[in-house]
Amino acid sequence: MVRTLTLRGGARVAVVAAEWCDAFGVVTRGRVQLELRDGEPGPVLGRDAGFWLRGTGVRALRNPGRRTARVRIATPPVPNDGGTT
């Protein structure tokens, strides 16, 4: 599944592990800063920068600028258990 995350200037969105498992993001507009689990600011990524979220210690994405930033987030499909109900 691919979705677009839009972050207005100064906005922050938490990374929920259950929803973002194995997610890969690409900054398509603006800049996005990765906020690490220990509360420290991580790197600021610009347009066309890609990043994995699994195993990186990222707890949130933040827009450090005033202009709107966009990130395309791709997550693998949820496996079908093959069972019947």
PDB file of C-alpha atoms in Angstrom:
ATOM      1  CA  MET A   1       0.000   0.000   0.000  1.00  0.00           C
ATOM      2  CA  VAL A   2       1.275   3.479  -0.861  1.00  0.00           C
ATOM      3  CA  ARG A   3      -0.016   6.626   0.807  1.00  0.00           C
ATOM      4  CA  THR A   4       0.976  10.265   0.970  1.00  0.00           C
ATOM      5  CA  LEU A   5       1.664  11.943   4.278  1.00  0.00           C
ATOM      6  CA  THR A   6       1.339  15.737   4.248  1.00  0.00           C
ATOM      7  CA  LEU A   7       3.032  17.728   7.001  1.00  0.00           C
ATOM      8  CA  ARG A   8       2.379  21.444   7.343  1.00  0.00           C
ATOM      9  CA  GLY A   9       5.212  23.625   8.614  1.00  0.00           C
ATOM     10  CA  GLY A  10       6.196  22.586  12.141  1.00  0.00           C
ATOM     11  CA  ALA A  11       3.863  19.558  12.126  1.00  0.00           C
ATOM     12  CA  ARG A  12       4.834  16.250  13.714  1.00  0.00           C
ATOM     13  CA  VAL A  13       3.379  12.771  13.248  1.00  0.00           C
ATOM     14  CA  ALA A  14       4.145   9.785  15.476  1.00  0.00           C
ATOM     15  CA  VAL A  15       5.429   6.599  13.887  1.00  0.00           C
ATOM     16  CA  VAL A  16       3.190   3.778  15.131  1.00  0.00           C
ATOM     17  CA  ALA A  17       5.139   0.537  14.780  1.00  0.00           C
ATOM     18  CA  ALA A  18       2.063  -1.602  14.058  1.00  0.00           C
ATOM     19  CA  GLU A  19       0.997   0.675  11.189  1.00  0.00           C
ATOM     20  CA  TRP A  20       4.465   1.384   9.786  1.00  0.00           C
ATOM     21  CA  CYS A  21       6.075  -2.063   9.986  1.00  0.00           C
ATOM     22  CA  ASP A  22       8.542  -2.460   7.088  1.00  0.00           C
ATOM     23  CA  ALA A  23       7.579   0.979   5.740  1.00  0.00           C
ATOM     24  CA  PHE A  24       9.786   2.829   3.279  1.00  0.00           C
ATOM     25  CA  GLY A  25       9.400   6.585   2.858  1.00  0.00           C
ATOM     26  CA  VAL A  26      10.482   9.034   0.174  1.00  0.00           C
ATOM     27  CA  VAL A  27      10.382  12.794   0.714  1.00  0.00           C
ATOM     28  CA  THR A  28       8.634  14.221  -2.359  1.00  0.00           C
ATOM     29  CA  ARG A  29       8.360  17.850  -1.236  1.00  0.00           C
ATOM     30  CA  GLY A  30      10.058  19.982   1.405  1.00  0.00           C
ATOM     31  CA  ARG A  31      12.168  18.610   4.236  1.00  0.00           C
ATOM     32  CA  VAL A  32      11.420  16.075   6.963  1.00  0.00           C
ATOM     33  CA  GLN A  33      13.333  15.498  10.174  1.00  0.00           C
ATOM     34  CA  LEU A  34      13.427  12.067  11.780  1.00  0.00           C
ATOM     35  CA  GLU A  35      12.843  12.201  15.542  1.00  0.00           C
ATOM     36  CA  LEU A  36      14.608   9.369  17.358  1.00  0.00           C
ATOM     37  CA  ARG A  37      13.193   7.269  20.200  1.00  0.00           C
ATOM     38  CA  ASP A  38      15.513   8.831  22.761  1.00  0.00           C
ATOM     39  CA  GLY A  39      14.023  12.250  21.938  1.00  0.00           C
ATOM     40  CA  GLU A  40      17.087  13.418  20.048  1.00  0.00           C
ATOM     41  CA  PRO A  41      16.606  15.078  16.664  1.00  0.00           C
ATOM     42  CA  GLY A  42      17.709  12.895  13.794  1.00  0.00           C
ATOM     43  CA  PRO A  43      18.765  13.813  10.287  1.00  0.00           C
ATOM     44  CA  VAL A  44      16.846  16.267   8.129  1.00  0.00           C
ATOM     45  CA  LEU A  45      16.012  14.717   4.774  1.00  0.00           C
ATOM     46  CA  GLY A  46      15.314  16.692   1.625  1.00  0.00           C
ATOM     47  CA  ARG A  47      13.455  15.981  -1.574  1.00  0.00           C
ATOM     48  CA  ASP A  48      14.029  12.546  -3.134  1.00  0.00           C
ATOM     49  CA  ALA A  49      15.619  11.170   0.061  1.00  0.00           C
ATOM     50  CA  GLY A  50      14.456   7.670   0.905  1.00  0.00           C
ATOM     51  CA  PHE A  51      14.450   6.013   4.314  1.00  0.00           C
ATOM     52  CA  TRP A  52      13.383   2.797   6.044  1.00  0.00           C
ATOM     53  CA  LEU A  53      11.526   2.963   9.344  1.00  0.00           C
ATOM     54  CA  ARG A  54      12.061  -0.604  10.541  1.00  0.00           C
ATOM     55  CA  GLY A  55      14.852  -0.928  13.037  1.00  0.00           C
ATOM     56  CA  THR A  56      15.886   2.723  12.817  1.00  0.00           C
ATOM     57  CA  GLY A  57      14.683   3.977  16.195  1.00  0.00           C
ATOM     58  CA  VAL A  58      12.492   6.645  14.607  1.00  0.00           C
ATOM     59  CA  ARG A  59       9.494   7.604  16.740  1.00  0.00           C
ATOM     60  CA  ALA A  60       8.158  10.554  14.717  1.00  0.00           C
ATOM     61  CA  LEU A  61       8.493  12.538  11.507  1.00  0.00           C
ATOM     62  CA  ARG A  62       8.625  16.313  11.810  1.00  0.00           C
ATOM     63  CA  ASN A  63       8.571  19.146   9.306  1.00  0.00           C
ATOM     64  CA  PRO A  64      11.278  21.573  10.487  1.00  0.00           C
ATOM     65  CA  GLY A  65      10.387  24.237   7.933  1.00  0.00           C
ATOM     66  CA  ARG A  66       7.488  26.573   7.213  1.00  0.00           C
ATOM     67  CA  ARG A  67       6.492  25.104   3.854  1.00  0.00           C
ATOM     68  CA  THR A  68       4.375  21.976   3.527  1.00  0.00           C
ATOM     69  CA  ALA A  69       6.337  18.733   3.204  1.00  0.00           C
ATOM     70  CA  ARG A  70       5.116  15.503   1.637  1.00  0.00           C
ATOM     71  CA  VAL A  71       6.307  11.951   2.136  1.00  0.00           C
ATOM     72  CA  ARG A  72       5.206   8.900   0.134  1.00  0.00           C
ATOM     73  CA  ILE A  73       5.027   5.907   2.462  1.00  0.00           C
ATOM     74  CA  ALA A  74       5.049   2.395   1.004  1.00  0.00           C
ATOM     75  CA  THR A  75       4.147  -0.556   3.196  1.00  0.00           C
ATOM     76  CA  PRO A  76       4.002  -4.190   2.105  1.00  0.00           C
ATOM     77  CA  PRO A  77       0.571  -5.791   1.822  1.00  0.00           C
ATOM     78  CA  VAL A  78      -0.757  -7.633   4.850  1.00  0.00           C
ATOM     79  CA  PRO A  79      -0.438 -11.363   4.176  1.00  0.00           C
ATOM     80  CA  ASN A  80      -3.682 -13.232   3.786  1.00  0.00           C
ATOM     81  CA  ASP A  81      -3.935 -16.108   6.238  1.00  0.00           C
ATOM     82  CA  GLY A  82      -5.743 -18.189   3.614  1.00  0.00           C
ATOM     83  CA  GLY A  83      -8.398 -19.216   6.096  1.00  0.00           C
ATOM     84  CA  THR A  84     -12.132 -19.078   5.615  1.00  0.00           C
ATOM     85  CA  THR A  85     -14.684 -17.654   7.979  1.00  0.00           C
TER      86      THR A  85
END
